[in-house]
Tab-separated table of C-alpha atoms in Angstrom:
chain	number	residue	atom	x	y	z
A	1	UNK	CA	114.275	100.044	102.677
A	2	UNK	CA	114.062	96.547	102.070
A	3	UNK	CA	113.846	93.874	104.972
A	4	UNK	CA	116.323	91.718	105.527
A	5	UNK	CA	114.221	88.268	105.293
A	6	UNK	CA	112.701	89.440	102.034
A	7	UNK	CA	116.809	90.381	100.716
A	8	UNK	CA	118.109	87.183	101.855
A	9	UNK	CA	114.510	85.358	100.086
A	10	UNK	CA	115.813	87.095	96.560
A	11	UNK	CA	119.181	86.030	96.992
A	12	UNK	CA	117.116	82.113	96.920
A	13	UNK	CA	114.684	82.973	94.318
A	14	UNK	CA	112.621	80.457	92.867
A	15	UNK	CA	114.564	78.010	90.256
A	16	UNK	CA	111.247	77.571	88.302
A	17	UNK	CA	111.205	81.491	87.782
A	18	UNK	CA	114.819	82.153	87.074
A	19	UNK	CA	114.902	79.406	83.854
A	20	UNK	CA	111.823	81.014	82.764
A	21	UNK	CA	113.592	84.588	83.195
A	22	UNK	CA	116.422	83.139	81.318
A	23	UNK	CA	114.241	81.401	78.901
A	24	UNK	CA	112.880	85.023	77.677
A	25	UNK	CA	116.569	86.281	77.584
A	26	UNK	CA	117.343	83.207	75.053
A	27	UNK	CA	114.203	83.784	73.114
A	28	UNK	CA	115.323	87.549	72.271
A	29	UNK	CA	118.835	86.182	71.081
A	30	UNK	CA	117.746	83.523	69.351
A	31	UNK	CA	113.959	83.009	68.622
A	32	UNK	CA	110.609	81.542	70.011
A	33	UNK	CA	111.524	78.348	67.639
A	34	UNK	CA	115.239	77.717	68.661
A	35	UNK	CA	114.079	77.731	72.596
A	36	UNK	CA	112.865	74.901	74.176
A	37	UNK	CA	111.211	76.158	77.304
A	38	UNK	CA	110.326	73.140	79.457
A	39	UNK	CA	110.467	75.423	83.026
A	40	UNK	CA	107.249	76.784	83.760
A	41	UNK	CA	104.075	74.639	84.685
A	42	UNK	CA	102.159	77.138	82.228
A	43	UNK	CA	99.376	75.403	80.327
A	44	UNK	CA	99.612	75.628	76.368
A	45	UNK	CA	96.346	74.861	75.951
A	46	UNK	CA	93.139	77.294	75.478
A	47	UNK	CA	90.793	76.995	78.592
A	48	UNK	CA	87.393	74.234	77.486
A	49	UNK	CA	85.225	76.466	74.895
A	50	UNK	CA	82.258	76.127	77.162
A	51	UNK	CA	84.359	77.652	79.728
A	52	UNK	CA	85.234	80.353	77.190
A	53	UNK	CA	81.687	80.750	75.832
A	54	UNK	CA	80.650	81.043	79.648
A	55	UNK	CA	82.657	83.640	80.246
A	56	UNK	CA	81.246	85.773	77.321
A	57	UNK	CA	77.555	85.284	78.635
A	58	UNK	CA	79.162	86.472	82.485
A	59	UNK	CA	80.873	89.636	81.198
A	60	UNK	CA	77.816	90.540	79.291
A	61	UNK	CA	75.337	90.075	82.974
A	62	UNK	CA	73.840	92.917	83.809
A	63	UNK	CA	73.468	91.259	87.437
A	64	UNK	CA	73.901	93.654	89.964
A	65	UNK	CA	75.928	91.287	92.706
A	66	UNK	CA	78.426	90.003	89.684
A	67	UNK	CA	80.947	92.947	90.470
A	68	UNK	CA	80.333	93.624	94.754
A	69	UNK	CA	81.442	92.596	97.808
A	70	UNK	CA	80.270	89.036	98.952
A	71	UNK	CA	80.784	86.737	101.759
A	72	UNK	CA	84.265	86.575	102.799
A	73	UNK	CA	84.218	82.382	102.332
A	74	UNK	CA	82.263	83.728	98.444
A	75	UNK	CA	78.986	83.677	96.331
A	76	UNK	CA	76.566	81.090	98.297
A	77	UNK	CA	75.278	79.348	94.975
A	78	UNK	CA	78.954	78.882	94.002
A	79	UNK	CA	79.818	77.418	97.378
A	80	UNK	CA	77.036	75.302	96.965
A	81	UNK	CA	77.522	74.126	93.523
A	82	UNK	CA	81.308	73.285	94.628
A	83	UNK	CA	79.882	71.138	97.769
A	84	UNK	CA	77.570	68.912	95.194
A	85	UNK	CA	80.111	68.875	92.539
A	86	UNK	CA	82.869	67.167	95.188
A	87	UNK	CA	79.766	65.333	96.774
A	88	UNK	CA	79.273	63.434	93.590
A	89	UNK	CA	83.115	62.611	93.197
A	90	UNK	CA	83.217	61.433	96.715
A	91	UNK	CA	80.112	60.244	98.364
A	92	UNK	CA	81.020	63.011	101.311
A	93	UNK	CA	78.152	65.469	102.402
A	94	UNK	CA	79.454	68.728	102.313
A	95	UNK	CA	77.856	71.544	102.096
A	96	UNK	CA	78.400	75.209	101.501
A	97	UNK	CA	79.522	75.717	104.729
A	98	UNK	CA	82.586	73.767	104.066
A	99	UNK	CA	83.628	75.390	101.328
A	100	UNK	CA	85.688	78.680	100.977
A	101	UNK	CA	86.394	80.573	97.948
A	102	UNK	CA	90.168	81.234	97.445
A	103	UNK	CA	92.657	83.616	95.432
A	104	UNK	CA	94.000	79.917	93.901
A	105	UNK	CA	95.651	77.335	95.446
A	106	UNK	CA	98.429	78.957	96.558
A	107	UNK	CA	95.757	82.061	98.257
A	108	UNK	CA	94.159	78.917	100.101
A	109	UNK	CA	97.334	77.359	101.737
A	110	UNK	CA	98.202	81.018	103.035
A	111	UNK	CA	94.690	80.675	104.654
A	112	UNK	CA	94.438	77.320	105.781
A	113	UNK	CA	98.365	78.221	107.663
A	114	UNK	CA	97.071	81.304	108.826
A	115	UNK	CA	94.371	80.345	110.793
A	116	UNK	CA	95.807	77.050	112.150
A	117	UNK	CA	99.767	77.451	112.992
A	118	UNK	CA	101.438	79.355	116.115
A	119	UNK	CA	105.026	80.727	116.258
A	120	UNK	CA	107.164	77.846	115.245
A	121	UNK	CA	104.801	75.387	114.696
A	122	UNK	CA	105.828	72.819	112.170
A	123	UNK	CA	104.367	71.816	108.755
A	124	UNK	CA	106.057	68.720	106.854
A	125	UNK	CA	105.924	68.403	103.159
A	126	UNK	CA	106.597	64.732	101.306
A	127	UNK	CA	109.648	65.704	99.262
A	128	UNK	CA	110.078	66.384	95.862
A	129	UNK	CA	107.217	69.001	96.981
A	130	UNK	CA	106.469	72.479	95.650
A	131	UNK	CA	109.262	75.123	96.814
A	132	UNK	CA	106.899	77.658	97.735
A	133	UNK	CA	105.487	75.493	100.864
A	134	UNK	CA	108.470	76.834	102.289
A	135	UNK	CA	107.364	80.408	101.718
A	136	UNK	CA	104.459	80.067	103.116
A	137	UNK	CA	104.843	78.458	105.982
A	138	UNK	CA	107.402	80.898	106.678
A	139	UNK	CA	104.720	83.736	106.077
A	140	UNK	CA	102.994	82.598	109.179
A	141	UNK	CA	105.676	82.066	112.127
A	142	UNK	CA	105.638	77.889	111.277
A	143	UNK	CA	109.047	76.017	110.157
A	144	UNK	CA	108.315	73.449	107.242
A	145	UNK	CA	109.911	69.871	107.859
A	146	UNK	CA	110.812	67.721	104.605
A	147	UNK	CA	110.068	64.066	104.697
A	148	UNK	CA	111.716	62.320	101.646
A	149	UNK	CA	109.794	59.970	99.351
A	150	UNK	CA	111.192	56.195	98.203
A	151	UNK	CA	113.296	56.214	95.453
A	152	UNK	CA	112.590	55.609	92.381
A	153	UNK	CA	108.774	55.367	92.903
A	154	UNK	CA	108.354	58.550	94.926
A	155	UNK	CA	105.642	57.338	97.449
A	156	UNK	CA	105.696	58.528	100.721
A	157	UNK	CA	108.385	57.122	103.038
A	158	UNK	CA	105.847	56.381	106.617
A	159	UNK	CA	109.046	55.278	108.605
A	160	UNK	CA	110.559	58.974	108.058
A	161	UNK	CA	107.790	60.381	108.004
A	162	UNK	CA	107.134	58.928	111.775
A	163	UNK	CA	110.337	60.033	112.662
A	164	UNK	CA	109.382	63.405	111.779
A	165	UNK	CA	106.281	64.153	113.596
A	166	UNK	CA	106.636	66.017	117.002
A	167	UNK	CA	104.149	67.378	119.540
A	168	UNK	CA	105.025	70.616	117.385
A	169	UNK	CA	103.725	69.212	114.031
A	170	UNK	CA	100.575	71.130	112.982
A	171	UNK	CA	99.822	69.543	109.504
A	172	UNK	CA	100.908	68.017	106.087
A	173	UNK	CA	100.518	68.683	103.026
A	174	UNK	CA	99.995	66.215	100.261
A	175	UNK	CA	100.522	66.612	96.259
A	176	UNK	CA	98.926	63.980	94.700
A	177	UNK	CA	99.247	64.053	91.604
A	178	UNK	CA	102.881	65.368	92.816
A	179	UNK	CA	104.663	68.201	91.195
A	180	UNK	CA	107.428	67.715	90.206
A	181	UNK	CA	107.240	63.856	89.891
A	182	UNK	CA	103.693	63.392	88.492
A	183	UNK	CA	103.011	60.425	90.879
A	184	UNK	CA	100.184	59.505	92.287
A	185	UNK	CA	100.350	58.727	95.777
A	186	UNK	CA	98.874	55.000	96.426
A	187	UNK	CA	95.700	54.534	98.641
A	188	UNK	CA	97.732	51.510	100.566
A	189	UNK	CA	99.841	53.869	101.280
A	190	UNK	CA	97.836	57.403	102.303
A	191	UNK	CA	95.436	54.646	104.232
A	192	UNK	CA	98.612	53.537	106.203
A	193	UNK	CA	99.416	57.013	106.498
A	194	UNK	CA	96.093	57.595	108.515
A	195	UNK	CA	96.452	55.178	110.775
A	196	UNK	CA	99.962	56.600	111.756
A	197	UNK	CA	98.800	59.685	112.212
A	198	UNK	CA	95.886	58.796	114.301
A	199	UNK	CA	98.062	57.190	116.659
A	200	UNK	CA	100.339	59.372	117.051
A	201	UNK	CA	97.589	62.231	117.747
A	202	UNK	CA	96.939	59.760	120.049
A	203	UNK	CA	100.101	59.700	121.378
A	204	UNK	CA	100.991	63.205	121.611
A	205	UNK	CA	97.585	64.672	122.673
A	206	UNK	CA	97.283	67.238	119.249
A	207	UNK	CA	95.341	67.111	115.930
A	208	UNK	CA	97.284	67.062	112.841
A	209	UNK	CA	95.579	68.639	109.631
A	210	UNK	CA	96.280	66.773	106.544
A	211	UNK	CA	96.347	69.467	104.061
A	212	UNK	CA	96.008	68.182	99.977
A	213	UNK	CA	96.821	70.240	97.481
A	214	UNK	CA	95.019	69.097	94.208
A	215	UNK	CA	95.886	71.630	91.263
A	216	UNK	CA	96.162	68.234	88.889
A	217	UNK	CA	93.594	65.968	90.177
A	218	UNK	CA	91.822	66.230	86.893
A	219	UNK	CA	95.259	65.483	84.876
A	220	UNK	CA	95.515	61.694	84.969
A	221	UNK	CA	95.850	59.181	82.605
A	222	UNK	CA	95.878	55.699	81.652
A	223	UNK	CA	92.715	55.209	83.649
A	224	UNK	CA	94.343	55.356	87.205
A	225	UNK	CA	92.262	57.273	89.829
A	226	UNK	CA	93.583	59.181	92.539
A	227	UNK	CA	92.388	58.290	96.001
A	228	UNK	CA	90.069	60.412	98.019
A	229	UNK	CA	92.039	62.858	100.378
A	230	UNK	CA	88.646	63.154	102.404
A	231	UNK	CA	87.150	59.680	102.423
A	232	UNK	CA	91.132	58.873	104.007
A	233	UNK	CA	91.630	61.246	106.688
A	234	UNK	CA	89.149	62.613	109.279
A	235	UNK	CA	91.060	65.454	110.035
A	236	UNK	CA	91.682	66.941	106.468
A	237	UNK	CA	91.406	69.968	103.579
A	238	UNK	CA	90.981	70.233	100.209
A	239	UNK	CA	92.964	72.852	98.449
A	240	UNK	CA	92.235	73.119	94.570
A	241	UNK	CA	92.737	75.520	92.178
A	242	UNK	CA	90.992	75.561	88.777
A	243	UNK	CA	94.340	76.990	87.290
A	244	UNK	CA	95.734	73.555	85.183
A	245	UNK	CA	91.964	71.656	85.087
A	246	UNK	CA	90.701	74.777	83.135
A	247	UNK	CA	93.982	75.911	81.603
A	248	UNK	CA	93.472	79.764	84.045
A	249	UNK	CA	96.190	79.913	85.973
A	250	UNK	CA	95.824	84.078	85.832
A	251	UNK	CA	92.995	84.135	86.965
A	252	UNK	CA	93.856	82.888	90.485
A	253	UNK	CA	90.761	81.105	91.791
A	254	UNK	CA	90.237	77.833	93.596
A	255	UNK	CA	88.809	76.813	96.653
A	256	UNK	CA	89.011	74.936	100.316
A	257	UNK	CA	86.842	72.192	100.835
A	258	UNK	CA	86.940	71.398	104.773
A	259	UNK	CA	86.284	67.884	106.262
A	260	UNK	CA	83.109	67.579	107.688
A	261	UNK	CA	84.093	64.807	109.756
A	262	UNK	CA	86.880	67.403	111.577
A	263	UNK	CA	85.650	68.105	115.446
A	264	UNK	CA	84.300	71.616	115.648
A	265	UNK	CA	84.765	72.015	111.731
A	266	UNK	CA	82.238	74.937	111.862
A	267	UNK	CA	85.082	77.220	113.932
A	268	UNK	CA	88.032	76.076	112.206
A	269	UNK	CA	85.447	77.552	108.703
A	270	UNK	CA	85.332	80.292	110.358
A	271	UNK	CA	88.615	80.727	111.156
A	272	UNK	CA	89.854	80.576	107.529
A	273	UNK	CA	87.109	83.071	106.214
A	274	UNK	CA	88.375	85.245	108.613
A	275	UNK	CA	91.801	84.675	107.855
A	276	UNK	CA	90.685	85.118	104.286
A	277	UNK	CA	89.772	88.604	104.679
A	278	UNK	CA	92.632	89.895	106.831
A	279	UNK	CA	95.045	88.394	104.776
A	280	UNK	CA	93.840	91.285	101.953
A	281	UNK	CA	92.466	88.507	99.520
A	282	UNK	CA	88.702	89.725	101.257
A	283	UNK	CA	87.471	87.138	98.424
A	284	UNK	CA	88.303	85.550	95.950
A	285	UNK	CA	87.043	87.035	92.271
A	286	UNK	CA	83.402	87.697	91.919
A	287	UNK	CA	83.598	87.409	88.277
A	288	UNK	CA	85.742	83.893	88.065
A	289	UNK	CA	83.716	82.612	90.866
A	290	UNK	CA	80.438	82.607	89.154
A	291	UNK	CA	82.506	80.879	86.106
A	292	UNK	CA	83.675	78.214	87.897
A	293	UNK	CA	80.055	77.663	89.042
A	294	UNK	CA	79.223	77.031	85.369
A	295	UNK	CA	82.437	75.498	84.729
A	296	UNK	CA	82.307	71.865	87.337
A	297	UNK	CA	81.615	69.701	84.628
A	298	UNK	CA	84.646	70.650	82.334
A	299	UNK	CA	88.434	70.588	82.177
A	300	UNK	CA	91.339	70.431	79.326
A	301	UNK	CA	91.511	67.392	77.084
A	302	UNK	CA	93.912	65.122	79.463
A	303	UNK	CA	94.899	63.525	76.030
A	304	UNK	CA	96.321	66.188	74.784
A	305	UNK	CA	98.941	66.766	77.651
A	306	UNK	CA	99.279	62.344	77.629
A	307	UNK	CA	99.898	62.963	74.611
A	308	UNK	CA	103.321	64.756	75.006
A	309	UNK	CA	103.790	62.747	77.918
A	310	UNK	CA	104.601	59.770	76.251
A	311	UNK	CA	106.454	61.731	73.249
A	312	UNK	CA	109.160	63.008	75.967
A	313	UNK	CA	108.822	59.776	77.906
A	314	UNK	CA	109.841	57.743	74.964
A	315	UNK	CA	112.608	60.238	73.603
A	316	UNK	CA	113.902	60.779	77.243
A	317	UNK	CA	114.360	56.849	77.603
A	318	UNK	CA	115.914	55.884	74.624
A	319	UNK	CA	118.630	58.472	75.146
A	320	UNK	CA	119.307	56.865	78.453
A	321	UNK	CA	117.673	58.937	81.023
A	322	UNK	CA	115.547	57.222	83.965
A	323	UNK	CA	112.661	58.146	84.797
A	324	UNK	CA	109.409	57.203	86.117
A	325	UNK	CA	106.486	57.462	83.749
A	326	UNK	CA	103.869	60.336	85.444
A	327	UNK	CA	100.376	58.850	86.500
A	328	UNK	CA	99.014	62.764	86.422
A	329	UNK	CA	100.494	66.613	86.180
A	330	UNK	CA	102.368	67.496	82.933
A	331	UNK	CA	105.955	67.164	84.455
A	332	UNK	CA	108.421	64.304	84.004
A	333	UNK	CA	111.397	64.305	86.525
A	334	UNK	CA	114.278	62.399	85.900
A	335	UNK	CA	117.507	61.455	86.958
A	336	UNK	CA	119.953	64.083	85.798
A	337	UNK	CA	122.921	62.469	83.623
A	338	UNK	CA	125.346	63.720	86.276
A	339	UNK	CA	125.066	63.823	89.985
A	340	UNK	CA	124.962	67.427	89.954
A	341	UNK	CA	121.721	68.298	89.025
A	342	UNK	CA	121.981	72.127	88.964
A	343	UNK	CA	125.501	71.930	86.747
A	344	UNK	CA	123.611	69.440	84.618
A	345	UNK	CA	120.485	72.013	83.967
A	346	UNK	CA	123.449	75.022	83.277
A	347	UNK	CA	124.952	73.033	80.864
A	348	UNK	CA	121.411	71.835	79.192
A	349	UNK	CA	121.376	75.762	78.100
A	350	UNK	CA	124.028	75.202	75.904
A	351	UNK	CA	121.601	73.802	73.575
A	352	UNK	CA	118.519	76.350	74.890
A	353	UNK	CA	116.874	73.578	76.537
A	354	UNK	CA	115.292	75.177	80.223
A	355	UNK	CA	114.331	72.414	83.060
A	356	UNK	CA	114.729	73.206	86.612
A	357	UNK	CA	116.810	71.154	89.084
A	358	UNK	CA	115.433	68.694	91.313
A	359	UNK	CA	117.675	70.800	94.051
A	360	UNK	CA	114.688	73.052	93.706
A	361	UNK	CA	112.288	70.750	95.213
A	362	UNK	CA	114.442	69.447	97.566
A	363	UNK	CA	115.147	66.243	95.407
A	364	UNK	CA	118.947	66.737	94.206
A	365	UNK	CA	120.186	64.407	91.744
A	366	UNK	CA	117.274	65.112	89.103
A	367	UNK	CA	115.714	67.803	87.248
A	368	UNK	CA	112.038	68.503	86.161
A	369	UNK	CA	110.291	69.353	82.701
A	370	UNK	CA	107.536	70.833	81.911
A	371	UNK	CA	105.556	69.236	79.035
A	372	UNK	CA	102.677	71.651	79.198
A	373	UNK	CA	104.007	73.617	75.933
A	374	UNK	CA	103.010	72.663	72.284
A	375	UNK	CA	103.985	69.350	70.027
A	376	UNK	CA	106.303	71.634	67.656
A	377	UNK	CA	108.375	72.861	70.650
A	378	UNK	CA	108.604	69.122	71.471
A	379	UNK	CA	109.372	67.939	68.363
A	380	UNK	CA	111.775	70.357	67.841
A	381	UNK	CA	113.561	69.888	70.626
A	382	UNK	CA	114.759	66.403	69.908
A	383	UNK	CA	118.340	67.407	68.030
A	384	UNK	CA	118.876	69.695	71.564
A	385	UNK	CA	117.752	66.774	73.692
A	386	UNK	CA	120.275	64.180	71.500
A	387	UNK	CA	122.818	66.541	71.657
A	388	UNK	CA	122.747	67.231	75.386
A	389	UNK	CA	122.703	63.210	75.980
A	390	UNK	CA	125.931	62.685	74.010
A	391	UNK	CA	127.617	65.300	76.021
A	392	UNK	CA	127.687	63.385	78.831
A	393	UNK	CA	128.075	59.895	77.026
A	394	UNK	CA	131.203	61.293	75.556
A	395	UNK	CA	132.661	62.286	79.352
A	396	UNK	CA	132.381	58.838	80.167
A	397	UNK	CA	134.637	57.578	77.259
């Protein structure tokens, strides 16, 4: 009954969902406290209390509109709210027409590919990226091209990437901050970026959509600022998701926010609210819609997930691992003790410690954790951590 492309894409299952499939399994044997789950980007913290207290005031409306059928793109006074908030970030002029209302980040990327790509079209992603690009690009007749980052800063590598573009490539997409790595892309570098692209639009007579996808724009620290996807390229999207800012990710809601600088940016809007309603989202959630409306001005503590950054950051380094310190996310990535980085993640269960490989983001040779989970599991985890370090110290002697 099944279809073959759907058996052969279980036989390849997601890495981030089998450790946290296997971290459950350990957890029975041995115990929430003896498990150190570090697979799943799955916030620990509570969502902002005005966010909470929001939410209590919305489920309590007796407005008549909360619970029905909107717009396809969503709520007008939402859309609007959206268009000011990013206005104010960016100095940009959207307005409500630019923005559609999405079933999360990954609900808007189904869209945005929907509407724009033909059979075989191509879509490159800056590797490490997020596995499911793959998926969805897939979903919609396109072919996704990897372009791989420097080593060991993880910026984006223009010579490949110049190499890689053909009159067949329909967009990009950009994580900045990146998941796995946590980096930050530089604006030297997404500037130098544009100008490559623009001449090679030039070149090859197409338009190339720069597509961003900015789940952890509001997780930075240390001061640094990540660089306007829209005041950078002309022809570009925003695709955010409120799941890590507010600490929601079940709740599946986000948003596109569509150049206005893109020629004829009013058909390609409507193009992805209709693509948004036969695609079976129809809208995204009334209910979490009006909260994010209420919700612009908030997000988690960044502190508190800086705060475990540079807890694993320092015990990771003075066991010998290298890494580069994250700019944003809550993920470190570094280089796996052995070259293998999948053998190197097996063995790490010895000791219940759950990462997933870097082979799982198309980055082989390192693996990624997930610091999103509380201080105690942290803290706890240092004997496994120790342990797992002197394994491999002891092979080399």
């Amino acid at each position: 009954m099944l279809s073959k492309k759907i058996s052969d894409k279980l036989g390849n299952s997601s890495w981030i969902r089998a450790m946290f499939e296997q971290g459950i399994k350990l957890r029975k044997i041995y115990g929430d406290d003896k498990v150190y789950d570090f697979s799943l980007g799955n916030p620990d913290p509570q969502p902002p209390i005005e966010t909470k207290e929001a939410l209590r005031k919305l489920v309590i409306d007796d407005s008549p509109e909360l619970h029905k059928y909107m717009s396809n793109a969503g709520f007008l006074d939402v859309r609007e709210k959206v268009a000011f908030h990013i206005n104010k970030e960016t100095g940009l002029d959207l307005t409500a027409e630019n923005i559609i209302m999405t079933v999360g980040a990954a609900g808007a990327i189904n869209v945005i590919l929907k509407a724009i790509l033909e059979q075989d079209d191509e879509v490159i992603a800056l590797s490490p990226y997020f596995v499911d690009y793959g998926s969805y690009v897939d979903n919609h007749g396109g072919k996704l091209v990897l372009s791989p980052c420097t080593k060991p800063d993880f910026q984006p590598d223009l010579l490949d990437l110049e190499k890689r573009i053909t009159p067949k490539t329909k967009a990009i997409i950009i994580n900045s901050p990146n998941n796995p790595t946590g980096v930050i892309y530089k604006e030297e570098v997404l500037k130098n970026m544009a100008k490559l692209l623009e001449d090679k639009e030039k070149e090859l007579g197409t338009e190339i959509l720069v597509i961003s996808d900015e789940p952890y724009v509001k997780l930075v620290y240390d001061g640094v600022k990540v660089p306007s996807i829209l005041n950078i390229f002309k022809n570009s999207a925003i695709v955010y998701s409120y799941s890590k800012s507010l600490a929601i990710p079940g709740e599946r809601i986000g948003y596109i926010a569509v150049n206005p600088a893109i020629k004829d940016a009013s058909r390609l809007v409507a193009g992805l609210v209709f693509a948004n309603r036969v695609l079976g989202f129809v809208n995204a959630p009334g209910l979490f819609q009006k909260l994010i409306a209420e919700s612009l001005d908030h997000t988690v503590d960044p502190k508190i997930y800086q705060e475990r950054r540079d807890k694993l950051f320092d015990i990771l380094t003075s066991l010998g691992f290298e890494c580069i310190k994250p700019e944003g996310t809550f993920y470190l990535f570094p280089k796996a003790l052995i070259e293998d980085d999948i053998a190197f993640v097996k063995h790490a269960l010895k000791y219940n410690l759950l990462f997933v490989p870097g082979s799982g983001f198309g980055c082989p040779g390192y693996f990624r954790i997930s610091y999103c989970v509380d201080m105690k599991t942290i803290e706890n985890s240092i004997p496994a951590f120790e342990a797992l370090a002197n394994d491999f110290k002891n092979m080399e002697t």
